[in-house]
Amino acid sequence: MKCIDEVPEADWSGKRVLVRSDFNLPLDGKGGVSDLFRLTQGWKTIEYLSGRGARVICISHIGRDPGESIEPVARAMKQFGAVVFVPDVSGAMAQEAAKAMKDGEILLLENVRRDARETENDETLARELAALADIYVDDAFAAAHRPHASIAGVPKLLPHYAGLLMRDEVKAIDAARAPQNPSFAILGGAKFETKAPLIKLLLEKYDHLFITGALANDVFKARGLLVGRSLISKELPDASILNHPHLLAPVDVTVENSAGQASVKKPEGVGPDDKIVDIGPDTVALLAPCIAEAKFILWAGPTGMYEKGYLHYTQALAELISQSSGQKVIGGGDTIAAIEATGISKDGLGFLSTGGGAMLEYLLKGTLPGIEALT
Ligand code: 3PG
Ligand code: MG
């Protein structure tokens, strides 16, 4: 995988470069976007290419197919630089716009998933997209687990490079696949059945793996405890996970009863009317020394139902992690959104990945279809 900054800078001038970004930003429902993290991270590549005279044609998906218009993202991009939105994916309007570009200009094409051929990885769409440009750059790490036309198809047809963000993401998560010891990982989220292989891998590679979020409920249930109204997966962890010496689970939990009242209980004290919504203070105290001594920290998944306002312990962990001097990689699912919701500074939190599912899949497999296509 060759990165754009390995190409002689003068070579970019006048080239039409199709940049596949992941600008799948949350929409605010009022014609805008509610979070700029992926855009801030992805802008570096666009700026790099445009600043060297390339004609930058950006493309991304937003939402699930067929999806909404990506125009709100184009409006948000204008805070960073001059961007022209072209409400077409690969048809006559996109072709005309690409042809008329001047050096350094930036276009954003319409949501690529509005063309059904994108998710089908259809070669005819890949050809139409490739025809817009001389060079292809993939900066969409967060979508690299999708074998779609703009990700896996186009690089077969054009000279291709990784963008700066793609390069940084791969480097950071490669480091997380071979952590320096002592190492500490946090894995949250739901659906144990989809995360079991990753849990097994992290138990092997990390000195401690703390399982949190709804996955911890599965651990409690598998240990024979009552979990009340808590979210539970279809499958439960087996003895090889439950008895693993590297496994850490919450030693206290925040529960909400059906009247909406929250309290902290020991896992053994959870009753039929309780719903586990977060960890508790004793768990934070248990984890504090692991965080303090770790040379490498991986964090994927908030501790609780942050979208319901249960943010306190995610914030407590984020504060401890900011104070640690180890290397840190954070991402996967809603972790960054949860940290942003706490309002704490992201400085000191190390590398923040734009990847949700892509990060977890890359952690497990060490490759993804979009990365394979670049190598
Ligand atoms: C994400 O938000 O995880 C990526 O943009 C991929 O989106 P998808 O899950 O809809 O393919
Ligand atoms: Mg996803």
XYZ file of C-alpha atoms and ligand atoms in Angstrom:
387
model
C 0.000 0.000 0.000
C 1.626 3.215 -1.173
C 0.568 6.497 0.432
C 0.028 9.764 -1.475
C 2.962 11.380 0.321
C 5.319 8.845 -1.295
C 4.520 10.309 -4.746
C 6.752 13.221 -5.900
C 4.736 16.320 -5.011
C 5.038 17.879 -8.472
C 3.347 14.844 -10.015
C -0.056 15.783 -8.595
C -0.386 19.053 -10.479
C -3.187 18.956 -13.052
C -4.127 15.347 -12.231
C -7.766 14.438 -11.685
C -7.821 12.440 -8.477
C -10.859 10.485 -7.317
C -10.739 10.425 -3.516
C -12.998 7.850 -1.823
C -13.618 9.254 1.649
C -15.926 8.082 4.417
C -18.014 11.166 5.053
C -20.897 9.122 6.405
C -21.620 11.832 8.980
C -24.623 11.890 11.297
C -27.293 14.288 9.985
C -29.033 16.726 12.321
C -32.389 16.439 10.540
C -32.336 20.173 9.760
C -30.235 19.985 6.603
C -26.910 19.929 8.448
C -24.548 17.421 10.020
C -24.235 16.884 13.758
C -20.615 15.752 13.953
C -17.526 16.714 11.970
C -15.020 14.130 13.246
C -14.737 12.084 10.028
C -14.587 15.252 7.969
C -11.854 16.815 10.089
C -9.842 13.603 9.850
C -10.459 13.142 6.117
C -9.841 16.738 5.120
C -6.049 16.328 5.462
C -5.865 14.212 2.305
C -8.101 16.541 0.310
C -6.066 19.548 1.391
C -2.782 17.782 0.634
C -3.825 16.921 -2.927
C -5.551 20.203 -3.699
C -2.579 22.133 -2.302
C -0.340 20.347 -4.810
C -2.519 21.279 -7.778
C -4.576 18.114 -8.087
C -8.205 18.350 -9.227
C -9.856 16.566 -6.335
C -13.082 14.656 -6.983
C -14.406 13.374 -3.645
C -16.898 10.596 -3.317
C -18.490 8.984 -0.254
C -21.587 7.163 0.883
C -23.934 8.438 3.543
C -26.490 6.228 5.298
C -27.604 2.860 4.050
C -28.595 2.407 0.410
C -30.201 4.081 -1.405
C -29.653 6.743 1.250
C -30.156 10.468 1.390
C -28.318 13.231 -0.434
C -24.801 13.993 0.768
C -25.291 17.706 0.146
C -25.260 18.548 3.917
C -21.705 17.190 3.985
C -20.741 19.435 1.042
C -22.067 22.401 3.019
C -20.042 21.329 6.070
C -16.917 20.953 3.893
C -17.155 24.635 3.018
C -15.960 25.423 6.548
C -12.666 23.823 5.537
C -12.270 25.095 1.963
C -14.001 25.807 -1.346
C -16.009 22.740 -2.394
C -18.510 22.390 -5.232
C -21.324 19.857 -4.803
C -22.325 17.904 -7.908
C -25.703 16.167 -7.473
C -24.709 13.194 -9.636
C -22.630 10.064 -9.022
C -21.135 9.122 -12.373
C -23.478 10.376 -15.099
C -23.199 13.205 -17.607
C -23.281 15.924 -14.944
C -20.405 14.352 -12.987
C -18.402 13.892 -16.194
C -18.923 17.507 -17.266
C -17.992 18.795 -13.825
C -14.825 16.655 -13.706
C -13.807 17.868 -17.167
C -14.304 21.536 -16.314
C -12.155 21.455 -13.154
C -9.110 23.646 -12.685
C -5.991 22.742 -10.732
C -6.593 22.664 -6.977
C -10.382 22.614 -7.237
C -12.472 20.260 -5.086
C -15.763 18.592 -6.009
C -18.014 16.383 -3.921
C -20.135 13.957 -5.918
C -23.539 12.702 -4.758
C -23.895 9.824 -2.248
C -22.445 6.874 -4.155
C -25.007 4.495 -2.587
C -27.740 6.315 -4.511
C -26.503 4.105 -7.352
C -27.519 0.528 -6.501
C -24.470 -0.751 -8.381
C -22.212 0.550 -5.587
C -23.091 -2.087 -2.972
C -23.269 -4.754 -5.698
C -19.632 -3.961 -6.540
C -20.765 -3.679 -10.150
C -17.946 -3.253 -12.615
C -19.897 -0.873 -14.863
C -20.141 1.656 -12.010
C -16.451 1.191 -11.207
C -15.662 1.951 -14.882
C -17.815 5.084 -14.898
C -16.157 6.363 -11.707
C -12.679 5.502 -12.964
C -13.404 7.422 -16.190
C -13.757 10.626 -14.139
C -10.141 10.592 -12.971
C -6.503 9.744 -13.669
C -5.671 8.457 -10.188
C -7.641 6.841 -7.345
C -6.986 7.543 -3.669
C -8.723 5.568 -0.938
C -8.995 7.447 2.346
C -12.178 5.709 3.513
C -10.789 3.470 6.231
C -14.172 3.409 7.983
C -15.745 1.827 4.884
C -12.816 -0.427 3.924
C -14.695 -3.498 5.197
C -17.265 -3.040 2.426
C -16.375 -4.715 -0.900
C -18.222 -2.061 -2.897
C -17.581 -0.604 -6.369
C -16.011 2.671 -5.209
C -13.790 0.786 -2.735
C -12.872 -2.559 -4.274
C -13.727 -1.963 -7.958
C -12.173 1.376 -8.944
C -8.609 0.584 -7.751
C -8.532 -2.294 -10.256
C -8.878 0.277 -13.031
C -6.677 3.227 -11.984
C -3.270 3.806 -10.413
C -4.130 3.802 -6.704
C -2.803 5.121 -3.412
C -3.810 5.252 0.223
C -4.762 8.659 1.606
C -3.091 10.095 4.711
C -5.940 9.042 7.013
C -6.038 5.516 5.601
C -2.288 5.245 6.155
C -2.561 6.536 9.755
C -5.516 4.293 10.634
C -3.783 1.169 9.356
C -0.586 2.041 11.203
C -2.402 2.684 14.496
C -4.511 -0.443 14.356
C -1.538 -2.555 13.285
C 0.087 -1.354 16.514
C -3.037 -2.418 18.423
C -2.710 -5.905 16.893
C 0.774 -6.212 18.415
C 0.540 -4.201 21.642
C 3.518 -3.442 23.814
C 3.153 -4.966 27.278
C 1.729 -4.328 29.762
C -1.334 -3.914 27.586
C -4.962 -3.206 28.374
C -8.009 -3.483 26.103
C -11.611 -2.423 26.617
C -14.306 -3.934 24.432
C -17.941 -2.878 24.659
C -20.954 -3.008 22.406
C -23.568 -5.690 21.868
C -24.037 -8.919 19.882
C -21.625 -11.313 21.517
C -21.981 -13.768 18.628
C -20.352 -11.304 16.208
C -17.605 -10.305 18.665
C -16.575 -13.740 20.020
C -13.610 -14.182 17.628
C -12.311 -10.702 18.474
C -12.740 -11.330 22.212
C -10.678 -14.514 21.890
C -7.963 -12.714 19.937
C -7.772 -9.818 22.398
C -7.631 -12.213 25.370
C -4.603 -13.798 23.726
C -2.828 -10.560 22.761
C -3.583 -8.317 25.735
C -2.618 -8.724 29.375
C -6.097 -7.597 30.387
C -9.328 -7.407 28.401
C -12.165 -5.556 30.105
C -15.537 -6.517 28.678
C -18.185 -3.858 29.095
C -21.384 -2.497 27.551
C -24.025 -5.105 26.746
C -21.287 -7.730 26.283
C -20.761 -7.663 30.051
C -24.431 -8.599 30.546
C -23.701 -11.743 28.529
C -20.832 -12.558 30.892
C -23.110 -12.124 33.937
C -25.841 -14.243 32.389
C -23.359 -16.971 31.378
C -22.152 -16.970 35.008
C -25.699 -17.714 36.079
C -26.585 -14.270 37.464
C -29.909 -12.524 37.010
C -29.787 -9.746 34.439
C -33.396 -8.547 34.661
C -34.424 -6.454 31.672
C -30.875 -5.983 30.367
C -29.922 -6.408 26.725
C -28.644 -9.938 26.101
C -27.084 -11.487 22.996
C -28.306 -14.548 21.112
C -25.203 -16.478 22.157
C -23.321 -16.375 25.435
C -19.593 -16.663 26.189
C -18.280 -20.161 26.843
C -15.918 -21.348 29.576
C -12.781 -20.601 27.516
C -13.724 -16.915 27.713
C -15.327 -16.849 31.167
C -12.370 -18.532 32.840
C -9.643 -16.805 30.871
C -7.088 -15.274 33.244
C -6.914 -12.061 31.166
C -10.662 -11.398 31.341
C -11.988 -8.537 33.460
C -15.714 -7.870 33.854
C -17.488 -5.111 35.808
C -17.595 -5.636 39.587
C -20.484 -3.211 39.963
C -23.121 -1.899 37.575
C -25.512 0.999 37.214
C -29.056 -0.285 36.796
C -32.278 1.474 35.899
C -35.599 0.129 37.183
C -38.844 0.291 35.222
C -39.699 3.580 36.972
C -36.543 5.044 35.409
C -34.595 5.269 38.684
C -30.888 4.532 38.544
C -28.771 2.905 41.255
C -25.459 1.102 41.580
C -25.472 -2.596 42.481
C -23.128 -5.572 42.589
C -23.753 -7.866 39.597
C -25.057 -10.464 42.092
C -27.673 -7.965 43.306
C -29.317 -7.248 39.940
C -33.025 -8.034 40.154
C -35.826 -8.860 37.689
C -36.897 -5.213 37.283
C -33.356 -3.931 36.658
C -31.796 -3.001 33.385
C -28.006 -2.715 33.360
C -27.125 0.635 31.775
C -23.484 1.255 32.800
C -20.634 0.135 35.038
C -20.098 1.551 38.545
C -17.396 3.278 40.620
C -15.770 0.088 41.998
C -15.161 -1.085 38.451
C -13.427 2.188 37.610
C -11.262 1.703 40.725
C -10.439 -1.855 39.608
C -9.378 -0.668 36.163
C -7.406 2.388 37.270
C -4.124 0.515 37.984
C -4.369 -1.445 34.699
C -4.766 1.852 32.835
C -1.969 3.541 34.787
C 0.586 0.787 34.157
C -0.348 0.005 30.521
C 2.128 0.828 27.786
C -0.637 0.194 25.263
C -4.377 0.845 25.622
C -7.019 -0.169 23.102
C -10.542 1.087 23.706
C -13.485 0.032 21.528
C -16.949 0.597 22.914
C -18.501 2.850 25.577
C -19.129 1.389 29.045
C -22.812 2.206 29.102
C -25.895 3.415 27.251
C -24.366 6.807 26.539
C -27.191 7.774 24.188
C -29.524 7.611 27.223
C -27.200 9.879 29.161
C -25.237 7.165 31.020
C -21.909 8.831 30.315
C -20.386 9.213 33.730
C -18.176 6.100 33.730
C -17.159 6.424 30.088
C -15.989 9.887 31.082
C -14.181 8.515 34.154
C -12.314 5.978 31.986
C -11.532 8.642 29.380
C -10.041 10.839 32.095
C -7.868 8.006 33.432
C -6.774 7.114 29.911
C -5.861 10.743 29.126
C -3.584 10.743 32.166
C -1.797 7.544 31.163
C 1.485 7.844 29.303
C 0.984 4.698 27.204
C 0.166 4.531 23.515
C -3.597 4.664 22.941
C -5.904 3.650 20.110
C -9.604 4.407 20.491
C -12.516 3.794 18.129
C -14.983 1.173 17.039
C -18.725 1.650 17.198
C -19.850 4.620 19.216
C -16.769 5.175 21.351
C -15.754 8.528 19.877
C -19.365 9.756 19.836
C -19.680 8.798 23.521
C -16.420 10.557 24.415
C -17.554 13.638 22.487
C -20.867 13.557 24.363
C -18.999 13.737 27.701
C -17.487 17.005 26.518
C -13.982 16.070 27.670
C -11.012 17.069 25.563
C -9.768 14.579 22.997
C -6.196 15.763 23.580
C -4.273 13.102 25.406
C -6.483 10.298 24.136
C -4.010 9.136 21.501
C -5.138 7.914 18.098
C -8.880 8.226 17.535
C -10.078 5.946 14.752
C -12.869 6.950 12.374
C -13.675 3.253 11.986
C -16.669 1.569 13.573
C -17.173 -1.902 12.150
C -14.072 -1.433 9.988
C -11.851 -0.965 13.016
C -13.149 -4.091 14.753
C -12.828 -6.145 11.575
C -9.318 -4.879 10.893
C -8.323 -5.665 14.489
C -9.510 -9.216 13.981
C -8.268 -9.897 10.474
C -5.365 -7.513 9.878
C -6.757 -6.693 6.453
C -9.955 -5.508 4.767
C -11.265 -5.600 1.180
C -10.503 -1.900 0.664
C -6.938 -2.382 1.895
C -6.400 -5.515 -0.181
C -7.446 -3.482 -3.214
C -4.620 -1.013 -2.567
C -1.871 -3.607 -2.202
C -19.744 3.295 9.169
O -20.372 4.286 9.534
O -19.509 2.333 9.924
C -19.207 3.275 7.779
O -19.426 4.487 7.137
C -19.767 2.118 6.993
O -21.136 2.269 6.851
P -22.060 1.009 6.609
O -22.029 0.209 7.888
O -23.405 1.541 6.267
O -21.455 0.214 5.480
Mg -21.134 0.444 10.222
